[in-house]
Coordinates of C-alpha atoms and ligand atoms in Angstrom, one line a residue:
M1 CA -30.6 -20.5 -9.4
S2 CA -29.3 -21.2 -12.9
A3 CA -25.7 -23.0 -13.4
P4 CA -22.9 -20.4 -11.9
I5 CA -20.7 -18.5 -14.3
K6 CA -17.3 -20.1 -14.3
V7 CA -14.4 -17.4 -14.4
P8 CA -10.8 -17.9 -14.4
K9 CA -8.3 -18.2 -11.5
G10 CA -7.7 -15.0 -9.3
L11 CA -10.6 -13.5 -10.9
Y12 CA -8.1 -12.8 -13.8
G13 CA -9.9 -10.0 -16.3
V14 CA -13.0 -10.3 -14.4
A15 CA -15.0 -7.0 -13.9
V16 CA -17.0 -7.4 -10.7
T17 CA -18.1 -4.3 -9.7
E18 CA -18.3 -1.0 -11.2
T19 CA -16.1 2.0 -9.6
R20 CA -15.5 5.5 -9.7
I21 CA -12.5 5.7 -7.6
A22 CA -9.7 5.0 -9.6
K23 CA -8.6 2.9 -13.1
S24 CA -5.3 1.2 -13.8
D25 CA -4.7 0.2 -17.3
A26 CA -2.5 -2.3 -19.3
D27 CA -1.3 0.5 -21.5
G28 CA 0.4 1.8 -18.3
S29 CA -1.7 4.6 -17.3
L30 CA -3.8 5.4 -13.9
I31 CA -6.2 8.0 -13.6
Y32 CA -7.4 9.0 -9.9
R33 CA -11.1 10.0 -10.2
G34 CA -10.1 10.8 -13.9
Y35 CA -6.8 12.6 -12.9
P36 CA -3.4 11.2 -14.7
I37 CA -1.6 10.2 -11.6
A38 CA 1.8 12.3 -13.3
D39 CA -0.6 15.2 -13.3
L40 CA -1.4 15.3 -9.5
A41 CA 2.2 13.7 -8.9
A42 CA 3.2 16.7 -10.0
H43 CA 1.3 19.3 -9.0
A44 CA -1.1 18.3 -5.9
T45 CA -0.4 17.6 -2.5
F46 CA -0.8 14.3 -0.5
E47 CA -4.1 15.8 1.1
E48 CA -5.7 16.8 -2.1
A49 CA -5.1 13.6 -3.5
A50 CA -6.5 11.6 -0.6
W51 CA -9.8 14.1 -0.6
L52 CA -10.1 13.3 -4.5
I53 CA -10.0 9.8 -3.5
I54 CA -12.3 9.7 -0.7
K55 CA -14.7 12.3 -1.8
G56 CA -14.7 12.3 -5.4
T57 CA -13.4 16.0 -6.4
L58 CA -10.6 18.1 -5.5
P59 CA -10.8 19.9 -2.8
T60 CA -11.7 23.9 -2.2
R61 CA -9.4 25.8 -0.2
G62 CA -11.8 25.6 2.7
E63 CA -12.4 22.2 2.5
L64 CA -8.9 21.2 1.9
D65 CA -7.9 23.4 5.0
E66 CA -10.8 21.7 7.0
F67 CA -9.7 18.4 6.1
I68 CA -6.1 18.8 7.3
S69 CA -7.2 20.4 10.6
S70 CA -9.9 17.3 11.1
I71 CA -6.7 15.0 10.1
G72 CA -4.4 17.1 12.7
S73 CA -7.2 16.8 15.5
R74 CA -7.9 13.4 15.6
M75 CA -4.0 11.6 15.7
E76 CA -4.2 11.0 19.2
V77 CA -4.3 7.2 20.1
S78 CA -5.5 6.0 23.3
A79 CA -2.9 4.1 25.6
K80 CA -5.1 1.2 25.1
V81 CA -4.5 0.7 21.9
Y82 CA -0.4 1.1 22.6
A83 CA -0.6 -1.4 25.5
V84 CA -1.9 -3.9 23.2
M85 CA 0.5 -3.1 20.5
R86 CA 2.9 -3.5 23.5
D87 CA 1.9 -6.7 24.8
L88 CA 2.9 -8.4 21.3
G89 CA 6.4 -8.2 22.2
R90 CA 9.4 -7.2 20.0
D91 CA 9.6 -10.3 17.9
S92 CA 5.8 -9.3 16.1
H93 CA 5.9 -8.1 12.7
P94 CA 5.3 -4.4 12.5
I95 CA 2.2 -5.2 10.0
D96 CA 0.8 -7.4 12.5
V97 CA 1.1 -5.2 15.1
L98 CA -0.8 -2.6 13.1
R99 CA -3.5 -4.5 12.1
T100 CA -3.9 -5.4 15.8
G101 CA -3.5 -1.9 17.3
I102 CA -6.6 -1.1 14.3
S103 CA -8.2 -3.9 15.7
A104 CA -7.9 -2.4 19.0
L105 CA -9.2 0.7 18.0
G106 CA -12.1 -0.7 16.6
S107 CA -12.8 -1.4 20.3
V108 CA -12.4 1.5 22.0
D109 CA -13.0 4.5 19.9
S110 CA -16.2 5.8 20.3
E111 CA -16.9 8.1 17.3
P112 CA -20.9 7.8 16.8
T113 CA -20.8 7.5 12.8
V114 CA -19.4 5.9 9.9
A115 CA -18.2 9.0 8.6
L116 CA -16.5 10.3 11.6
Q117 CA -15.2 6.0 12.4
Q118 CA -13.3 6.6 8.8
A119 CA -11.8 9.9 9.6
S120 CA -10.3 8.4 13.1
I121 CA -9.0 5.5 11.0
E122 CA -7.3 7.8 8.5
A123 CA -5.8 9.5 11.0
K124 CA -4.5 6.9 13.1
M125 CA -3.2 4.8 10.7
S126 CA -0.1 6.9 10.1
V127 CA 0.5 7.2 13.7
L128 CA 0.2 3.5 14.2
A129 CA 2.4 2.6 11.1
A130 CA 5.2 5.1 12.5
N131 CA 4.9 3.1 16.0
C132 CA 4.0 -0.2 15.4
H133 CA 7.9 -1.2 15.0
R134 CA 8.9 0.8 18.3
V135 CA 6.3 0.0 20.9
P136 CA 6.3 -3.9 20.9
R137 CA 10.0 -2.8 21.7
G138 CA 9.6 -1.0 24.8
S139 CA 9.9 2.4 22.6
G140 CA 7.6 5.1 24.0
P141 CA 5.4 5.9 21.1
R142 CA 6.0 9.0 18.9
G143 CA 3.2 11.4 18.7
P144 CA 2.3 13.9 15.4
K145 CA 4.0 17.5 15.0
P146 CA 0.6 19.8 15.6
A147 CA -0.3 21.7 12.5
A148 CA 2.4 19.6 10.0
R149 CA 1.8 18.6 6.6
F150 CA 0.9 15.0 6.9
G151 CA 3.5 13.3 4.7
A152 CA 6.3 15.7 6.7
N153 CA 4.5 14.4 9.7
L154 CA 4.9 10.6 9.0
L155 CA 8.0 11.1 8.1
Q156 CA 9.3 12.9 11.1
M157 CA 7.7 10.1 13.3
L158 CA 9.3 6.9 11.5
T159 CA 12.6 8.3 11.4
D160 CA 13.1 11.0 13.8
R161 CA 15.2 13.3 12.0
E162 CA 14.9 16.7 10.2
A163 CA 14.4 15.9 6.5
S164 CA 15.0 18.2 3.6
E165 CA 12.2 20.0 1.8
Y166 CA 12.7 17.6 -1.0
E167 CA 12.7 14.9 1.0
E168 CA 9.4 15.6 1.9
W169 CA 8.0 16.6 -1.4
V170 CA 9.8 12.8 -2.5
F171 CA 7.8 10.9 0.6
E172 CA 4.5 12.5 -0.3
R173 CA 4.7 11.4 -4.2
V174 CA 5.3 7.6 -2.8
L175 CA 2.5 8.3 -0.1
M176 CA 0.2 9.7 -3.5
M177 CA 1.3 6.8 -5.6
Y178 CA 0.1 4.3 -2.9
L179 CA -3.2 6.1 -2.6
E180 CA -5.2 4.1 -4.2
H181 CA -5.3 1.3 -6.9
D182 CA -8.7 0.0 -8.2
L183 CA -9.8 -3.3 -7.1
N184 CA -6.3 -4.7 -6.0
A185 CA -6.2 -7.5 -3.5
S186 CA -6.6 -5.7 -0.5
S187 CA -9.4 -3.1 -1.8
F188 CA -11.1 -6.0 -2.7
T189 CA -11.0 -7.8 0.6
V190 CA -12.1 -4.2 2.3
R191 CA -15.4 -4.2 -0.2
V192 CA -16.0 -8.0 0.6
V193 CA -15.9 -6.8 4.6
A194 CA -18.0 -3.8 3.9
S195 CA -20.7 -5.8 1.7
T196 CA -21.4 -7.9 4.8
R197 CA -22.3 -4.3 7.0
A198 CA -19.4 -4.5 9.2
D199 CA -17.7 -1.1 10.5
P200 CA -14.7 0.7 8.9
Y201 CA -12.5 -0.6 11.7
A202 CA -13.4 -4.3 10.8
A203 CA -12.5 -3.7 6.9
A204 CA -9.6 -1.6 7.6
A205 CA -8.1 -4.5 9.8
A206 CA -8.9 -7.1 6.9
G207 CA -7.3 -4.8 4.5
L208 CA -3.9 -4.7 6.3
A209 CA -4.5 -8.8 6.5
A210 CA -4.3 -8.7 2.8
L211 CA -1.8 -6.4 2.2
K212 CA 0.9 -8.3 4.3
G213 CA 1.3 -10.7 1.7
P214 CA 4.3 -10.7 0.0
L215 CA 2.5 -10.5 -3.6
H216 CA 0.5 -7.4 -2.6
G217 CA 2.1 -4.9 0.0
G218 CA 4.5 -7.0 1.2
A219 CA 6.6 -6.9 -1.8
N220 CA 8.3 -3.7 -1.2
E221 CA 10.2 -5.1 2.0
A222 CA 11.2 -8.3 -0.3
A223 CA 12.2 -5.8 -3.1
M224 CA 14.3 -3.9 -0.6
D225 CA 15.9 -7.0 1.0
M226 CA 16.5 -8.4 -2.4
L227 CA 18.5 -5.2 -3.8
L228 CA 20.6 -5.5 -0.4
E229 CA 21.3 -9.3 -1.3
V230 CA 22.4 -8.2 -5.1
R231 CA 24.6 -5.4 -3.5
G232 CA 25.8 -3.4 -6.7
P233 CA 25.0 -3.4 -10.6
D234 CA 27.2 -5.9 -11.6
N235 CA 25.8 -8.7 -9.9
A236 CA 22.2 -7.8 -11.6
S237 CA 22.8 -10.3 -14.2
A238 CA 23.7 -13.3 -12.5
Y239 CA 21.2 -12.8 -9.8
V240 CA 18.3 -12.6 -11.8
M241 CA 19.4 -15.7 -14.0
S242 CA 19.8 -17.6 -11.2
A243 CA 16.4 -16.6 -9.4
L244 CA 14.7 -17.3 -12.5
K245 CA 16.6 -20.3 -13.3
D246 CA 15.1 -21.4 -9.6
G247 CA 11.7 -20.5 -10.1
K248 CA 12.1 -18.1 -8.1
K249 CA 9.7 -14.7 -8.1
V250 CA 11.7 -11.1 -8.3
M251 CA 10.1 -9.2 -6.1
G252 CA 8.7 -5.9 -7.4
F253 CA 8.3 -7.0 -10.8
G254 CA 5.3 -8.2 -12.6
H255 CA 1.8 -7.1 -12.2
R256 CA -1.8 -8.0 -12.9
V257 CA -2.7 -4.9 -14.4
Y258 CA 0.4 -3.4 -16.2
K259 CA 2.0 -5.4 -18.3
K260 CA 4.3 -3.4 -20.5
L261 CA 5.0 -0.6 -17.8
D262 CA 3.7 0.7 -14.4
P263 CA 3.5 4.6 -14.5
R264 CA 4.0 5.0 -10.8
A265 CA 7.1 2.9 -10.6
Q266 CA 8.4 5.3 -13.7
L267 CA 7.8 8.2 -11.5
C268 CA 9.6 7.1 -8.5
K269 CA 12.2 5.7 -10.7
G270 CA 12.8 9.8 -11.6
Y271 CA 12.2 10.6 -7.8
L272 CA 15.1 8.3 -6.9
R273 CA 17.7 9.2 -9.5
E274 CA 17.1 13.2 -8.2
L275 CA 16.9 12.3 -4.4
L276 CA 20.5 10.4 -4.7
K277 CA 21.5 13.4 -6.4
K278 CA 20.6 16.3 -4.2
Q279 CA 21.8 14.0 -1.2
G280 CA 24.9 14.2 -2.5
T281 CA 25.0 9.9 -2.2
D282 CA 26.5 8.1 -4.7
D283 CA 24.2 6.6 -7.4
S284 CA 24.9 2.6 -7.3
L285 CA 21.4 2.1 -5.6
Y286 CA 19.8 3.8 -9.0
R287 CA 22.4 1.7 -10.9
L288 CA 21.7 -1.4 -9.6
C289 CA 17.5 -0.8 -9.9
D290 CA 17.9 0.1 -13.4
A291 CA 20.3 -3.0 -14.3
L292 CA 17.7 -4.9 -12.4
E293 CA 14.8 -3.5 -14.4
N294 CA 16.8 -3.7 -17.5
E295 CA 17.5 -7.6 -17.1
M296 CA 14.1 -8.7 -16.1
W297 CA 12.4 -6.9 -19.3
E298 CA 15.3 -8.7 -21.4
R299 CA 14.6 -12.2 -19.7
K300 CA 11.0 -12.4 -18.7
K301 CA 9.3 -9.0 -20.0
L302 CA 8.2 -8.4 -16.9
P303 CA 8.1 -4.5 -15.9
A304 CA 9.1 -3.2 -12.3
N305 CA 6.3 -2.5 -10.5
L306 CA 6.0 0.6 -7.8
D307 CA 7.0 -1.8 -4.8
F308 CA 10.6 -2.0 -6.7
Y309 CA 11.1 1.6 -6.7
A310 CA 9.4 2.7 -3.7
A311 CA 11.6 0.7 -1.8
P312 CA 14.5 2.1 -2.2
L313 CA 12.9 5.4 -2.0
M314 CA 12.1 4.9 1.4
Y315 CA 15.5 3.3 2.0
S316 CA 17.2 6.1 1.1
L317 CA 14.8 8.2 3.2
G318 CA 16.2 6.6 6.2
I319 CA 13.0 4.5 6.9
E320 CA 13.5 0.8 8.7
I321 CA 12.8 -2.0 5.9
P322 CA 9.6 -3.7 8.2
L323 CA 8.1 -0.4 7.9
Y324 CA 7.8 -0.1 4.7
T325 CA 4.4 -2.0 4.1
P326 CA 2.7 0.3 6.9
V327 CA 3.8 3.3 4.8
F328 CA 1.9 1.9 2.3
A329 CA -1.3 1.0 4.7
A330 CA -1.2 5.0 5.5
S331 CA -1.9 5.8 2.4
R332 CA -3.7 3.1 1.5
V333 CA -6.3 3.1 3.7
F334 CA -8.0 6.5 2.2
G335 CA -8.4 4.3 -0.9
W336 CA -10.1 1.8 1.3
M337 CA -12.2 3.9 3.0
A338 CA -13.9 5.2 -0.6
H339 CA -14.3 1.5 -1.4
Y340 CA -16.1 0.8 2.0
D341 CA -18.1 3.9 1.1
E342 CA -18.8 2.5 -2.9
Q343 CA -19.6 -1.0 -1.6
V344 CA -21.9 0.1 1.3
A345 CA -23.9 2.3 -1.3
E346 CA -24.3 -0.9 -3.6
D347 CA -25.2 -2.4 -0.6
R348 CA -25.0 -6.0 -1.7
L349 CA -23.6 -9.2 -0.3
I350 CA -20.3 -10.3 -1.9
R351 CA -21.1 -14.0 -1.5
P352 CA -19.8 -16.0 -4.9
D353 CA -20.7 -19.6 -5.8
A354 CA -17.5 -22.2 -6.1
T355 CA -17.9 -25.6 -8.1
Y356 CA -17.9 -28.0 -5.6
V357 CA -15.2 -31.0 -7.0
G358 CA -14.9 -33.2 -3.3
P359 CA -16.2 -36.5 -2.5
T360 CA -20.3 -36.8 -2.0
G361 CA -22.4 -39.6 -0.5
L362 CA -19.9 -40.5 2.3
K363 CA -21.6 -42.0 5.2
Y364 CA -20.6 -41.1 8.6
S365 CA -18.6 -44.0 11.0
P366 CA -17.2 -43.2 15.1
P367 CA -13.6 -43.3 15.5
G368 CA -12.8 -46.7 15.2
S369 CA -10.0 -48.1 17.3
G370 CA -6.9 -48.4 15.2
Ligands
LIG401 N1 9.3 -12.9 -11.0 C1 9.6 -13.9 -11.8 N2 8.7 -14.7 -12.4 C2 7.2 -13.7 -12.4 C3 7.3 -12.6 -11.4 C4 8.7 -12.5 -10.8 N3 8.2 -11.0 -9.8 N4 6.1 -12.2 -11.4 C5 5.3 -13.0 -12.7 N5 6.2 -13.8 -13.2 C6 5.8 -14.8 -13.9 C7 5.1 -16.0 -13.4 O1 5.6 -17.0 -12.7 C8 4.2 -16.5 -14.8 O2 5.4 -17.5 -15.6 P1 4.7 -18.3 -16.4 O3 3.3 -17.8 -17.2 O4 6.1 -19.0 -16.6 O5 4.1 -19.6 -15.4 C9 4.2 -15.3 -15.4 O6 5.1 -14.6 -15.1 C10 2.5 -14.5 -15.1 O7 2.9 -14.5 -14.1 P2 1.4 -14.1 -13.3 O8 1.7 -14.7 -11.9 O9 0.0 -15.3 -13.8 O10 0.8 -12.8 -12.8 P3 -0.5 -12.6 -12.4 O11 -0.7 -11.1 -12.7 O12 -0.8 -13.5 -11.7 O13 0.7 -11.8 -11.1 C11 2.2 -10.4 -9.2 C12 0.9 -10.4 -10.7 C13 2.2 -9.1 -8.7 C14 1.3 -11.6 -8.0 C15 3.3 -11.2 -9.5 O14 3.7 -10.5 -10.7 C16 4.7 -11.3 -8.7 O15 4.5 -12.3 -7.8 N6 5.4 -10.5 -8.5 C17 6.1 -10.5 -7.7 C18 5.3 -9.5 -6.3 C19 5.2 -8.5 -6.6 O16 6.2 -7.5 -6.6 N7 3.9 -7.7 -5.8 C20 3.6 -6.4 -6.1 C21 2.8 -6.1 -7.0 S1 2.2 -4.5 -7.5

């Protein structure tokens, strides 16, 4: 074998595979299967976008109806899975509970084919996401409403309240933004697992493990905690100055691909302004976000990312903060399964090399007495 190719740390700027699913670009654009995200957000439903991601084309009316009923018919989760989640106890973080729930699902689900296993995971991820905070705290699981839309159903299970039509529409847009993002850390993780020919449950559990970190999916919860800490737009400048001086990362800013603008963040920013107006709420949360965004751009030339604006949207929709990353997962699972399929079709084990820089030539000696 010839000498291994050396690549930058974090695989910065390295294209490791080909994909037809989505493409984010440094210029601030994002396409899903060729369609700009803004076009889909303006015109499509979540189910249409999810179908597009997993199947590659927009659905016909018949395919869409079938997809909606297929998701609805697979949402019921076994009591055995809830029992495992309940046993984890009230102090466990919801994203850990969700990951454990998906692992347990892999043991109890009896779907015979990969396609049916994927359909089961996609449908149940949202129900498990809605219940991963409640169940370990001793509450009974909330079930989906039959025949309700995916987004409206999830929002209802998360908040147990009737949302307005606009609130449901906005939540669907948040889910649509989270659906897919080419080779992000969790999708890459899913592809590594898929390349070993492990089943989709294992791949989804691995995706959830990668999603937990605050540099990836966990950033939405961290961003909301920060917004609550900063409190008002007048404190934005002092907060940013002090965080940067202390070498801290300001959560919800920066991106591996987008260096000027994250198109999803800008769409969500518009939804936040409109949502607060329609709810008749004071717009100080919007003004705080805007002030932080301006400060970060002025001082560090870092743009706000999706998590920065998805967080206050979910907050304004009444979703508890520890559920933000599980919500991300309930949507991203469709992207993960599309990557799973692409990787399986490629059928090539992902196994990179590493340059060994440790010691050599050491000789074993048994443990001494000292
Ligand atoms: N706050 C403060 N400084 C930040 C920052 C942030 N949110 N994001 C990046 N930086 C700084 C880095 O410290 C680095 O500074 P330096 O050149 O002085 O060392 C510089 O900006 C480049 O950042 P880098 O970490 O190399 O970029 P990356 O492409 O590897 O990382 C993220 C991208 C997303 C991991 C990074 O921006 C980050 O940690 N953001 C906060 C977490 C977050 O919001 N994640 C969700 C992503 S969608």
